[in-house]
Tab-separated table of C-alpha atoms and ligand atoms in Angstrom:
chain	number	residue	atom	x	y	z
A	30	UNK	CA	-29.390	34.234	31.574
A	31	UNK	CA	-32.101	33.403	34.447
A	32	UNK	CA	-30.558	32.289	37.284
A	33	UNK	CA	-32.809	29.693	39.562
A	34	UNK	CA	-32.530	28.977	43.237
A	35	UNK	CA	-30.572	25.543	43.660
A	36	UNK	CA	-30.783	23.892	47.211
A	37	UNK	CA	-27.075	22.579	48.154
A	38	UNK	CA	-25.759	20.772	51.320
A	39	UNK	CA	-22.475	21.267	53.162
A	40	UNK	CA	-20.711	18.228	51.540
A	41	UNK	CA	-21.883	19.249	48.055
A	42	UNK	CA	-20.396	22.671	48.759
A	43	UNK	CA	-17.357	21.610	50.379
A	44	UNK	CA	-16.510	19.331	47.161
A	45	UNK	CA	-17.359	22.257	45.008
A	46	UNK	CA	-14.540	24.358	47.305
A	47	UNK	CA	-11.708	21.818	46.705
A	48	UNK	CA	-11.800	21.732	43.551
A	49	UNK	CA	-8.261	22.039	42.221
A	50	UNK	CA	-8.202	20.215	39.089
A	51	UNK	CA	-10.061	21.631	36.124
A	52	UNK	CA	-9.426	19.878	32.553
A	53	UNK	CA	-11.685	22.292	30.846
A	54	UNK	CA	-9.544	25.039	31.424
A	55	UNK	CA	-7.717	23.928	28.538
A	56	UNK	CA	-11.212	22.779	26.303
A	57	UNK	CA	-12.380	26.360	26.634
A	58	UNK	CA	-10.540	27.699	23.769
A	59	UNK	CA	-10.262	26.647	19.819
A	60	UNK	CA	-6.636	27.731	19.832
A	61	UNK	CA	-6.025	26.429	22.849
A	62	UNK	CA	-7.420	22.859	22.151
A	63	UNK	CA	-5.888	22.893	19.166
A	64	UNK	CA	-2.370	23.498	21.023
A	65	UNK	CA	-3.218	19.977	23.410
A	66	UNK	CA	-3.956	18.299	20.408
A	67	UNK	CA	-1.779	15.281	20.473
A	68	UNK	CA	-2.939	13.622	17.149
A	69	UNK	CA	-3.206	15.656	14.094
A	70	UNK	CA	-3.990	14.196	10.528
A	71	UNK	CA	-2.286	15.140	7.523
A	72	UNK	CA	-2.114	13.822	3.859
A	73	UNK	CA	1.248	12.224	4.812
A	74	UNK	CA	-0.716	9.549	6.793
A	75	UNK	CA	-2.509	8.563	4.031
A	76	UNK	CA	-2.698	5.764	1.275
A	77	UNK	CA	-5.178	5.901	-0.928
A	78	UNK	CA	-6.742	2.512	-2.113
A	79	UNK	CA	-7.384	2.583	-6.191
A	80	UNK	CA	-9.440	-0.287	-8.694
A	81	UNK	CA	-8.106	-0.550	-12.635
A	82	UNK	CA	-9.926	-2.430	-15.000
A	83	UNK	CA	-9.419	-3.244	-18.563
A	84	UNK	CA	-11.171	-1.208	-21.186
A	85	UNK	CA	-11.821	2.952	-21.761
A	86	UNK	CA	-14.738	2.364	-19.274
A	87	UNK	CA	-14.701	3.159	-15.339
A	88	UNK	CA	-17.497	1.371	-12.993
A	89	UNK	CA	-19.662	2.364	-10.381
A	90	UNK	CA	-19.271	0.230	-7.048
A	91	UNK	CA	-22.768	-0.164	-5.721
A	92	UNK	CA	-21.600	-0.568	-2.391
A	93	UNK	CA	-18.975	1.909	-1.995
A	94	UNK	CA	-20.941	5.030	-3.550
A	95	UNK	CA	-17.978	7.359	-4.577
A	96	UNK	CA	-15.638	4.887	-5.509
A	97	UNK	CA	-15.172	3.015	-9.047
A	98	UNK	CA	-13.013	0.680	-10.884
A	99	UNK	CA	-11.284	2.847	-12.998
A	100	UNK	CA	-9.974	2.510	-16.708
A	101	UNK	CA	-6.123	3.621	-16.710
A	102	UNK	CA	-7.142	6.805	-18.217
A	103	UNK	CA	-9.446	7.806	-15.200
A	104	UNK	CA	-6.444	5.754	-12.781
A	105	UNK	CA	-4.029	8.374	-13.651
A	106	UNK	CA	-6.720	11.310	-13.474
A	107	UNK	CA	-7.346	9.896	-9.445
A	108	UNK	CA	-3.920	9.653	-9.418
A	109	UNK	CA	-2.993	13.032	-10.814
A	110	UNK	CA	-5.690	14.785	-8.209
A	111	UNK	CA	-4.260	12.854	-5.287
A	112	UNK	CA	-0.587	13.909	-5.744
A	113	UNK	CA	-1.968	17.546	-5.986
A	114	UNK	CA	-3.634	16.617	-2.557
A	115	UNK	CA	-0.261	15.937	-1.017
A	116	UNK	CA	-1.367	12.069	-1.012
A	117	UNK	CA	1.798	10.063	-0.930
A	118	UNK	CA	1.383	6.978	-2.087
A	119	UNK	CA	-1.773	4.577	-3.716
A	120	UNK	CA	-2.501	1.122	-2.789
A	121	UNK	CA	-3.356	-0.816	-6.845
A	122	UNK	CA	-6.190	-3.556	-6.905
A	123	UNK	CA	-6.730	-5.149	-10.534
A	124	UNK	CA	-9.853	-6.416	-11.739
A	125	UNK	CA	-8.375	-8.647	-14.500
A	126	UNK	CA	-9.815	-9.888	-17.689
A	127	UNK	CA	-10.017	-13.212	-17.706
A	128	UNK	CA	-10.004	-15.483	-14.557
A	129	UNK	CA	-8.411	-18.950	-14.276
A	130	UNK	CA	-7.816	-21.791	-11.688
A	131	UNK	CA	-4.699	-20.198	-11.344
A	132	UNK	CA	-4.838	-16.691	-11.414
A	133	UNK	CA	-2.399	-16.193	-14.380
A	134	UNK	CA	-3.297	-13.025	-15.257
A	135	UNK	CA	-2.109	-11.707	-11.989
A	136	UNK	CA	1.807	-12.367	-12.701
A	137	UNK	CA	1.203	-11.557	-16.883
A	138	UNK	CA	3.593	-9.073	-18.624
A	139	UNK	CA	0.458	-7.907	-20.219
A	140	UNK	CA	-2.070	-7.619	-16.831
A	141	UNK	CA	-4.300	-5.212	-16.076
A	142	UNK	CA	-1.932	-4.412	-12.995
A	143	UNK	CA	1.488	-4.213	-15.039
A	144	UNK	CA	-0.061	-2.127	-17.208
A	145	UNK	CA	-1.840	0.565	-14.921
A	146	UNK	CA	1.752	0.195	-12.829
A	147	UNK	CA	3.810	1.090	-16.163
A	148	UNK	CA	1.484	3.940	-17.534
A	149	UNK	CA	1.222	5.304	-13.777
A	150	UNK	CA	4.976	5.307	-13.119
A	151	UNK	CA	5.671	6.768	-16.619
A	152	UNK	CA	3.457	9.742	-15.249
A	153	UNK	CA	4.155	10.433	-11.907
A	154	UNK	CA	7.086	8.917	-11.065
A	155	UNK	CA	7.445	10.556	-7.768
A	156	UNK	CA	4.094	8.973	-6.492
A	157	UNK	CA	4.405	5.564	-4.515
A	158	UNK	CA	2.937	3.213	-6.070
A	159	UNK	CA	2.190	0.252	-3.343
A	160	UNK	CA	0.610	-2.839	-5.083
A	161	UNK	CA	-1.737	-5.901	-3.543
A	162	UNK	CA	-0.494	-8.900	-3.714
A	163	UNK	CA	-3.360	-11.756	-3.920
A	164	UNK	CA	-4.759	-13.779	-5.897
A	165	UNK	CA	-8.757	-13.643	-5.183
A	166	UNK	CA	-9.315	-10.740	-7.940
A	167	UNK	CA	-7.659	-13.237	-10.552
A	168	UNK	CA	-8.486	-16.795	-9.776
A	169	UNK	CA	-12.016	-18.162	-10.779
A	170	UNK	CA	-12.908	-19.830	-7.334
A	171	UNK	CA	-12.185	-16.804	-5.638
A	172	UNK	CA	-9.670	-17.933	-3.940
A	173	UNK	CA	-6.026	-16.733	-2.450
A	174	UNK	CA	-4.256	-19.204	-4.394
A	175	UNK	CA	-4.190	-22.373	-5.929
A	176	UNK	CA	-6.347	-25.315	-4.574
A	177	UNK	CA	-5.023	-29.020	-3.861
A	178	UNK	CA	-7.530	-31.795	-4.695
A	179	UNK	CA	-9.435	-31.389	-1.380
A	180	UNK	CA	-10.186	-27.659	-2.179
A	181	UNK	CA	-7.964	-26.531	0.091
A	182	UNK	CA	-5.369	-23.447	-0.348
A	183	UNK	CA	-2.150	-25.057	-1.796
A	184	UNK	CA	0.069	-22.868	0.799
A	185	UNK	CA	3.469	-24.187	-0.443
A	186	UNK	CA	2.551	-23.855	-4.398
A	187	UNK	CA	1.016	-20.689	-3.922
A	188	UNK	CA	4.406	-19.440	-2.812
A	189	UNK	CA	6.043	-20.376	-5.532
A	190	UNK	CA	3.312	-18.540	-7.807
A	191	UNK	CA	2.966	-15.449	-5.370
A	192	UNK	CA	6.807	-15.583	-6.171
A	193	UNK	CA	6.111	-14.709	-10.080
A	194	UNK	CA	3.540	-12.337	-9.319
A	195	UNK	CA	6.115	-10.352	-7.130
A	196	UNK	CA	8.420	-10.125	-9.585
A	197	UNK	CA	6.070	-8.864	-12.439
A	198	UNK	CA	5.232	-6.255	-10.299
A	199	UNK	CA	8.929	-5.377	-9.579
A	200	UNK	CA	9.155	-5.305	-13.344
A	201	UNK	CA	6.431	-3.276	-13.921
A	202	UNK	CA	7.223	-0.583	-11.573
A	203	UNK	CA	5.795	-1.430	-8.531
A	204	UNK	CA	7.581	0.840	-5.427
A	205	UNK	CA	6.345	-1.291	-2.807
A	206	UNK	CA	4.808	-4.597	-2.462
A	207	UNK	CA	1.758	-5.538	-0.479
A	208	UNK	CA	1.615	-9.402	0.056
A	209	UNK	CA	-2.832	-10.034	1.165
A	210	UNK	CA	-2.690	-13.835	1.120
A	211	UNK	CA	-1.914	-14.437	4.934
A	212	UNK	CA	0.027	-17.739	3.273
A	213	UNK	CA	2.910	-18.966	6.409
A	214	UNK	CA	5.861	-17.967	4.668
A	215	UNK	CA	4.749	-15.385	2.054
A	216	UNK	CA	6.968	-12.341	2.972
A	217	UNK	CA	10.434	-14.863	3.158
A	218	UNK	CA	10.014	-16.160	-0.630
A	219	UNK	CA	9.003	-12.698	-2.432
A	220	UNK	CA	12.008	-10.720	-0.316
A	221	UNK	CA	14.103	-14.291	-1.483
A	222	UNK	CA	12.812	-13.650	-5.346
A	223	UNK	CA	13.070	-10.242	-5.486
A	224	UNK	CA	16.598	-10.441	-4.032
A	225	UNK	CA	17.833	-12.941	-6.146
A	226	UNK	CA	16.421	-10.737	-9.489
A	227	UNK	CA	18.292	-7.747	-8.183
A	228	UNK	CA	15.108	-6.114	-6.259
A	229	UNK	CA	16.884	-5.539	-2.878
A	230	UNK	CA	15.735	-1.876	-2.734
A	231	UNK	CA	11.682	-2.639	-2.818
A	232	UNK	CA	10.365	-2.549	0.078
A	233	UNK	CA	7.487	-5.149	1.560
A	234	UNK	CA	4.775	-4.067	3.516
A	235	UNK	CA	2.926	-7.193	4.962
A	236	UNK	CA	-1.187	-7.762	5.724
A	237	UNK	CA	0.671	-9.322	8.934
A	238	UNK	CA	-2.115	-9.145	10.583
A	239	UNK	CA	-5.268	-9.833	8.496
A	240	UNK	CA	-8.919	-10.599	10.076
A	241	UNK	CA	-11.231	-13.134	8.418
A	242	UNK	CA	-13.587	-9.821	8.445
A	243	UNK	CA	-17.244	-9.284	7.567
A	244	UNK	CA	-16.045	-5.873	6.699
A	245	UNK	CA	-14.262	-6.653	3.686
A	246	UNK	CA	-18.067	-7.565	1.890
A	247	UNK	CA	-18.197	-4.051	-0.328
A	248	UNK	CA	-14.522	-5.132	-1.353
A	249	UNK	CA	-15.585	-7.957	-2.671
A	250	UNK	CA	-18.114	-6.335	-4.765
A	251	UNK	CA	-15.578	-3.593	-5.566
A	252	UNK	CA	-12.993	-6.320	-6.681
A	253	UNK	CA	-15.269	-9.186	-8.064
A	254	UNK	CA	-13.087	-11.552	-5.599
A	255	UNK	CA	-16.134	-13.030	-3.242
A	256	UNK	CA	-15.202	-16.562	-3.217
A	257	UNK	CA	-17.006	-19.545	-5.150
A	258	UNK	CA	-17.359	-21.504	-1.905
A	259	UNK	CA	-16.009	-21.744	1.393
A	260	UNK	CA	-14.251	-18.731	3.127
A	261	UNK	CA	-11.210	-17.323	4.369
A	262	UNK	CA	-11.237	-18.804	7.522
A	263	UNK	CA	-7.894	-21.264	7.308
A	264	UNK	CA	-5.822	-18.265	6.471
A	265	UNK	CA	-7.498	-15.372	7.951
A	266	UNK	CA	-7.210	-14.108	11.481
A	267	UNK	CA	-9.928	-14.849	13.967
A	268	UNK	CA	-11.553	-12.029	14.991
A	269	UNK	CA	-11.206	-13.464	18.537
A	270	UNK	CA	-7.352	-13.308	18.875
A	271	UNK	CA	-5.014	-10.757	19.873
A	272	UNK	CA	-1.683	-12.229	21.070
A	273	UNK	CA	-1.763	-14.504	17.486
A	274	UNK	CA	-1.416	-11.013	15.992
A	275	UNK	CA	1.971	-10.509	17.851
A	276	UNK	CA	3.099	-14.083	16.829
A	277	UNK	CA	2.422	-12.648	13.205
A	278	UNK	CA	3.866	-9.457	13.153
A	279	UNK	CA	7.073	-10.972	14.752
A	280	UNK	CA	7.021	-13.690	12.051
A	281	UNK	CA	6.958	-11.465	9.279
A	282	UNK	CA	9.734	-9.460	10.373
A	283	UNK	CA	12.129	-12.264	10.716
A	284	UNK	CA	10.880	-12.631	7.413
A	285	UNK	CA	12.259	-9.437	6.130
A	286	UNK	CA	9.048	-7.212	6.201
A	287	UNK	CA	10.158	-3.703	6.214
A	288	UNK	CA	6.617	-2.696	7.466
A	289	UNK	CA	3.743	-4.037	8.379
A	290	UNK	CA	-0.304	-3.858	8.277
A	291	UNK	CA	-3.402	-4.474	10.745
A	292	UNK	CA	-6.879	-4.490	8.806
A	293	UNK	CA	-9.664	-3.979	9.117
A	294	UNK	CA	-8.759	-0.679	11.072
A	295	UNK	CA	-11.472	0.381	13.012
A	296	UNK	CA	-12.575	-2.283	15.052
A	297	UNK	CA	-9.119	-3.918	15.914
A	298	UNK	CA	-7.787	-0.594	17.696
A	299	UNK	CA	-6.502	-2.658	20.390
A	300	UNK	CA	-4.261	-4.632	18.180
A	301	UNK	CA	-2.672	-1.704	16.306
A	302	UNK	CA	-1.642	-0.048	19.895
A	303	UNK	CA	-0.342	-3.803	20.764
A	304	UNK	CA	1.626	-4.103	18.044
A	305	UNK	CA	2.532	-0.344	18.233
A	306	UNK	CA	3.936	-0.822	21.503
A	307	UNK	CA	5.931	-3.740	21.132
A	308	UNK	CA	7.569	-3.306	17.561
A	309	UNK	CA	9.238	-0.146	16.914
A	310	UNK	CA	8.507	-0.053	12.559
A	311	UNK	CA	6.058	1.664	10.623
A	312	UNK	CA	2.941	0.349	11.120
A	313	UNK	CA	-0.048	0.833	8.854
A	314	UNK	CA	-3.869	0.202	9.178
A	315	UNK	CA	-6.391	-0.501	6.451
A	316	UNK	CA	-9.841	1.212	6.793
A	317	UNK	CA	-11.335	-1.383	4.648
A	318	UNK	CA	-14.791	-1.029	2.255
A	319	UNK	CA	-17.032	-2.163	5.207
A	320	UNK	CA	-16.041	0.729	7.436
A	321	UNK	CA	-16.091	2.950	4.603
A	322	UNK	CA	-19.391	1.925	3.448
A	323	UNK	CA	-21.225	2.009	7.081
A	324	UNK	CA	-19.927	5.751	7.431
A	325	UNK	CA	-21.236	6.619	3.212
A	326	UNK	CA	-24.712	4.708	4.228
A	327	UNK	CA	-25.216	6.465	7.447
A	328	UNK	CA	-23.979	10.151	5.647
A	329	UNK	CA	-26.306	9.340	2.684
A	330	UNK	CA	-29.010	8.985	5.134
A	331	UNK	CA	-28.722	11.703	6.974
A	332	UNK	CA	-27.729	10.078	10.525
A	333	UNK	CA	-23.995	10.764	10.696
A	334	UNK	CA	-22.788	14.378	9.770
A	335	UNK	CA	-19.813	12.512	7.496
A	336	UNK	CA	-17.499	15.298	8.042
A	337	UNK	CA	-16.821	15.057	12.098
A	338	UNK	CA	-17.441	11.048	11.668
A	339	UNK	CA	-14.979	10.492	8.920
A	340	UNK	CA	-12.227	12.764	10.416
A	341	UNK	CA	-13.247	10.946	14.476
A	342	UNK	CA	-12.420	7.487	12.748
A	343	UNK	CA	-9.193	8.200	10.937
A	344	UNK	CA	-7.930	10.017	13.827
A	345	UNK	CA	-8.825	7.514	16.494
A	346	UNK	CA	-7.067	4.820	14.083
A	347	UNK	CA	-3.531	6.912	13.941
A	348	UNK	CA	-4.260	7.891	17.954
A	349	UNK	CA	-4.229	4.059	18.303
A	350	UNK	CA	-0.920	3.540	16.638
A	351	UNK	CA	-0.993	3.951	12.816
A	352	UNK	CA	1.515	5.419	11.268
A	353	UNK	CA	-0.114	5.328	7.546
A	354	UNK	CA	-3.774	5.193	7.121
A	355	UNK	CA	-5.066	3.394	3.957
A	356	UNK	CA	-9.129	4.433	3.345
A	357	UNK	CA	-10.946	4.956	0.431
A	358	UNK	CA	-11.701	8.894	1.786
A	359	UNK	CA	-8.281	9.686	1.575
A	360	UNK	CA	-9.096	12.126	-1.678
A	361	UNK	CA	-12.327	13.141	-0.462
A	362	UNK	CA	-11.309	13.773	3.084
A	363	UNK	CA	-8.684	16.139	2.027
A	364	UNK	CA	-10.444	17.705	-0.841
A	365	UNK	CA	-13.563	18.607	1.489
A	366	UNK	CA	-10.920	19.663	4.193
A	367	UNK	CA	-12.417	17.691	6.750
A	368	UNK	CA	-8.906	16.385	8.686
A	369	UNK	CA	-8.275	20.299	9.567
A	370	UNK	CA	-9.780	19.994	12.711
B	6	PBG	C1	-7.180	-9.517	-0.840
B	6	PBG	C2	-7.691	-8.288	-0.215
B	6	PBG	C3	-8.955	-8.062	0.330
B	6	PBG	C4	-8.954	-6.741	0.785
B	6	PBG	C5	-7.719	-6.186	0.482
B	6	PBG	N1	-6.944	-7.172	-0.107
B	6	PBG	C6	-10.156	-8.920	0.377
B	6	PBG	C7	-10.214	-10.150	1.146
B	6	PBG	O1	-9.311	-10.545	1.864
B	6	PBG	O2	-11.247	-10.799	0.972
B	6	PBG	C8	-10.102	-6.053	1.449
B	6	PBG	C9	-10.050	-4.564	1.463
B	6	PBG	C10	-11.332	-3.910	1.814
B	6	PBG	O3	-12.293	-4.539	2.294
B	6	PBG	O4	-11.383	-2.696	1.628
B	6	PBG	N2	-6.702	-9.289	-2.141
């Protein structure tokens, strides 16, 4: 290498002499920075989101390129390739048939969600099966619920509905249950139902803390749940508050929430090492269809090397707190061995 004259001064060379600490000692190394490494990434952390739909036909997302809304057939095949992957657990959305006022296909013995959750637990019984409950993908407004006469969410008859639809799912198969609504009150009445039918071992993992999020737009396409008119806004977080999300958590463990969820992911950091800090129970975070589909676009393009940007986003998100990561790269990710480091 060519060496070139620098001029120096005293000062300058007297800082240089003092020196003591030296952080890079420990960078200059592979083994040794993998040694510091206090976060590591491993299938265990992850939940991987999954779309059924009725019929022998799976479908595209335009907006999430990579993922589809599968038939059961091709479910089980995502589902078969993810427990070789080490990928404990799936999160179920269901695109139903037919939508109503009242969603009534999402508590139906014969719903597209019962029966993806009874053909997937008949075949892999030891995979978690974690389900959504909502009731945007079913209702024909688009909506979380029913609607009083204003057009406002019915938050009280909703309960009683979300109720049903809990207990369909218990029926069905489902291992855990993921309430979505952000209804006051949602996590008491489905623990109350599903104790009452004999359900006390099923676990409920709460959207406690749920952003009225731009980010959730792909999902929307993904899950044909944009709604009709309005917005989320009366039951969703705003993006503003941070201290609300404590009140949250805190109600939904009084509740009887046996874990609980902060989504979208990536931009909320902040609130997942809040909560992280303050409650001491498994805590998961959603990398929702926005953040996925910014890091696809930008890969696609050419302007983010996907690999290093994928594995930098899921680890900052468990660095911040998570304990379980739910993203839509959780097959591709460990496929492409991109969380290796
Ligand atoms: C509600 C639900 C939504 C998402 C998960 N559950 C949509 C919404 O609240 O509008 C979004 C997930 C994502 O964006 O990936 N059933």
């Amino acid at each position: 290498m060519e060496r070139i004259e620098i001029a120096s001064t005293p000062p300058i060379e007297s800082a240089i002499a003092s020196l003591r600490a030296r952080p890079r000692r420990l960078r200059l190394q592979a083994a040794l920075r993998r040694m510091v490494r206090e976060t590591q990434l491993t299938a265990n952390d992850l939940i991987y989101p999954l779309f059924v739909r009725p019929g022998r036909e799976s479908r595209p997302v335009p907006s999430m390129p990579g993922v589809r809304q599968l038939s059961i057939e091709d479910l089980l095949r995502e589902a078969e390739a993810a427990l070789r992957l080490g990928i404990p657990a799936v999160l179920l959305f269901g695109i139903p048939e037919h939508k109503d006022p009242f969603g009534s296909e999402s508590y139906a013995e014969e719903g597209i969600i019962q029966r993806a959750l009874r053909a997937l637990k008949r075949t892999f019984p030891e995979l978690v099966v974690i389900t959504d409950l909502c009731f945007c993908e079913y209702t024909d407004h688009g909506h979380c619920g029913l609607l009083d006469e204003r057009g406002q969410l019915d938050n009280d008859a909703t309960l009683r509905l979300l109720a049903q639809q809990a207990l369909s799912h218990a029926r069905a198969g489902a291992d855990v249950l993921a309430p979505s609504g952000m209804l006051d009150g949602m996590v008491a009445v489905i623990r109350a139902a599903l104790d009452e039918a004999g359900y006390t071992h099923i676990p409920i993992l709460s959207y406690a803390v749920k952003y009225a999020s731009a980010f959730y737009g792909p999902f929307r396409q993904a899950a044909e749940s944009a709604p009709a008119f309005g917005d989320r806004r009366t039951h969703q977080m705003d993006p503003a508050n941070a201290e609300e999300a404590l009140r949250e958590v805190a109600l939904d463990l009084e509740q009887g929430a046996d874990m609980v969820m902060v989504k979208p992911a990536g931009p909320y950091l902040d609130v997942i090492r809040r909560i992280k800090d303050r409650f001491p129970v498994p805590l998961a975070a959603y990398q929702v269809s926005g953040e996925y589909a910014m890091l696809k676009a930008a890969a696609l393009q050419g302007w983010l090397e996907e690999r290093t940007a994928v594995s930098e986003a899921l680890l900052a998100i468990k660095r911040a707190g998570a304990d379980m990561i739910i993203t839509y790269y959780a097959r591709e990710a460990l496929e492409k061995g991109w969380l290796a480091g």
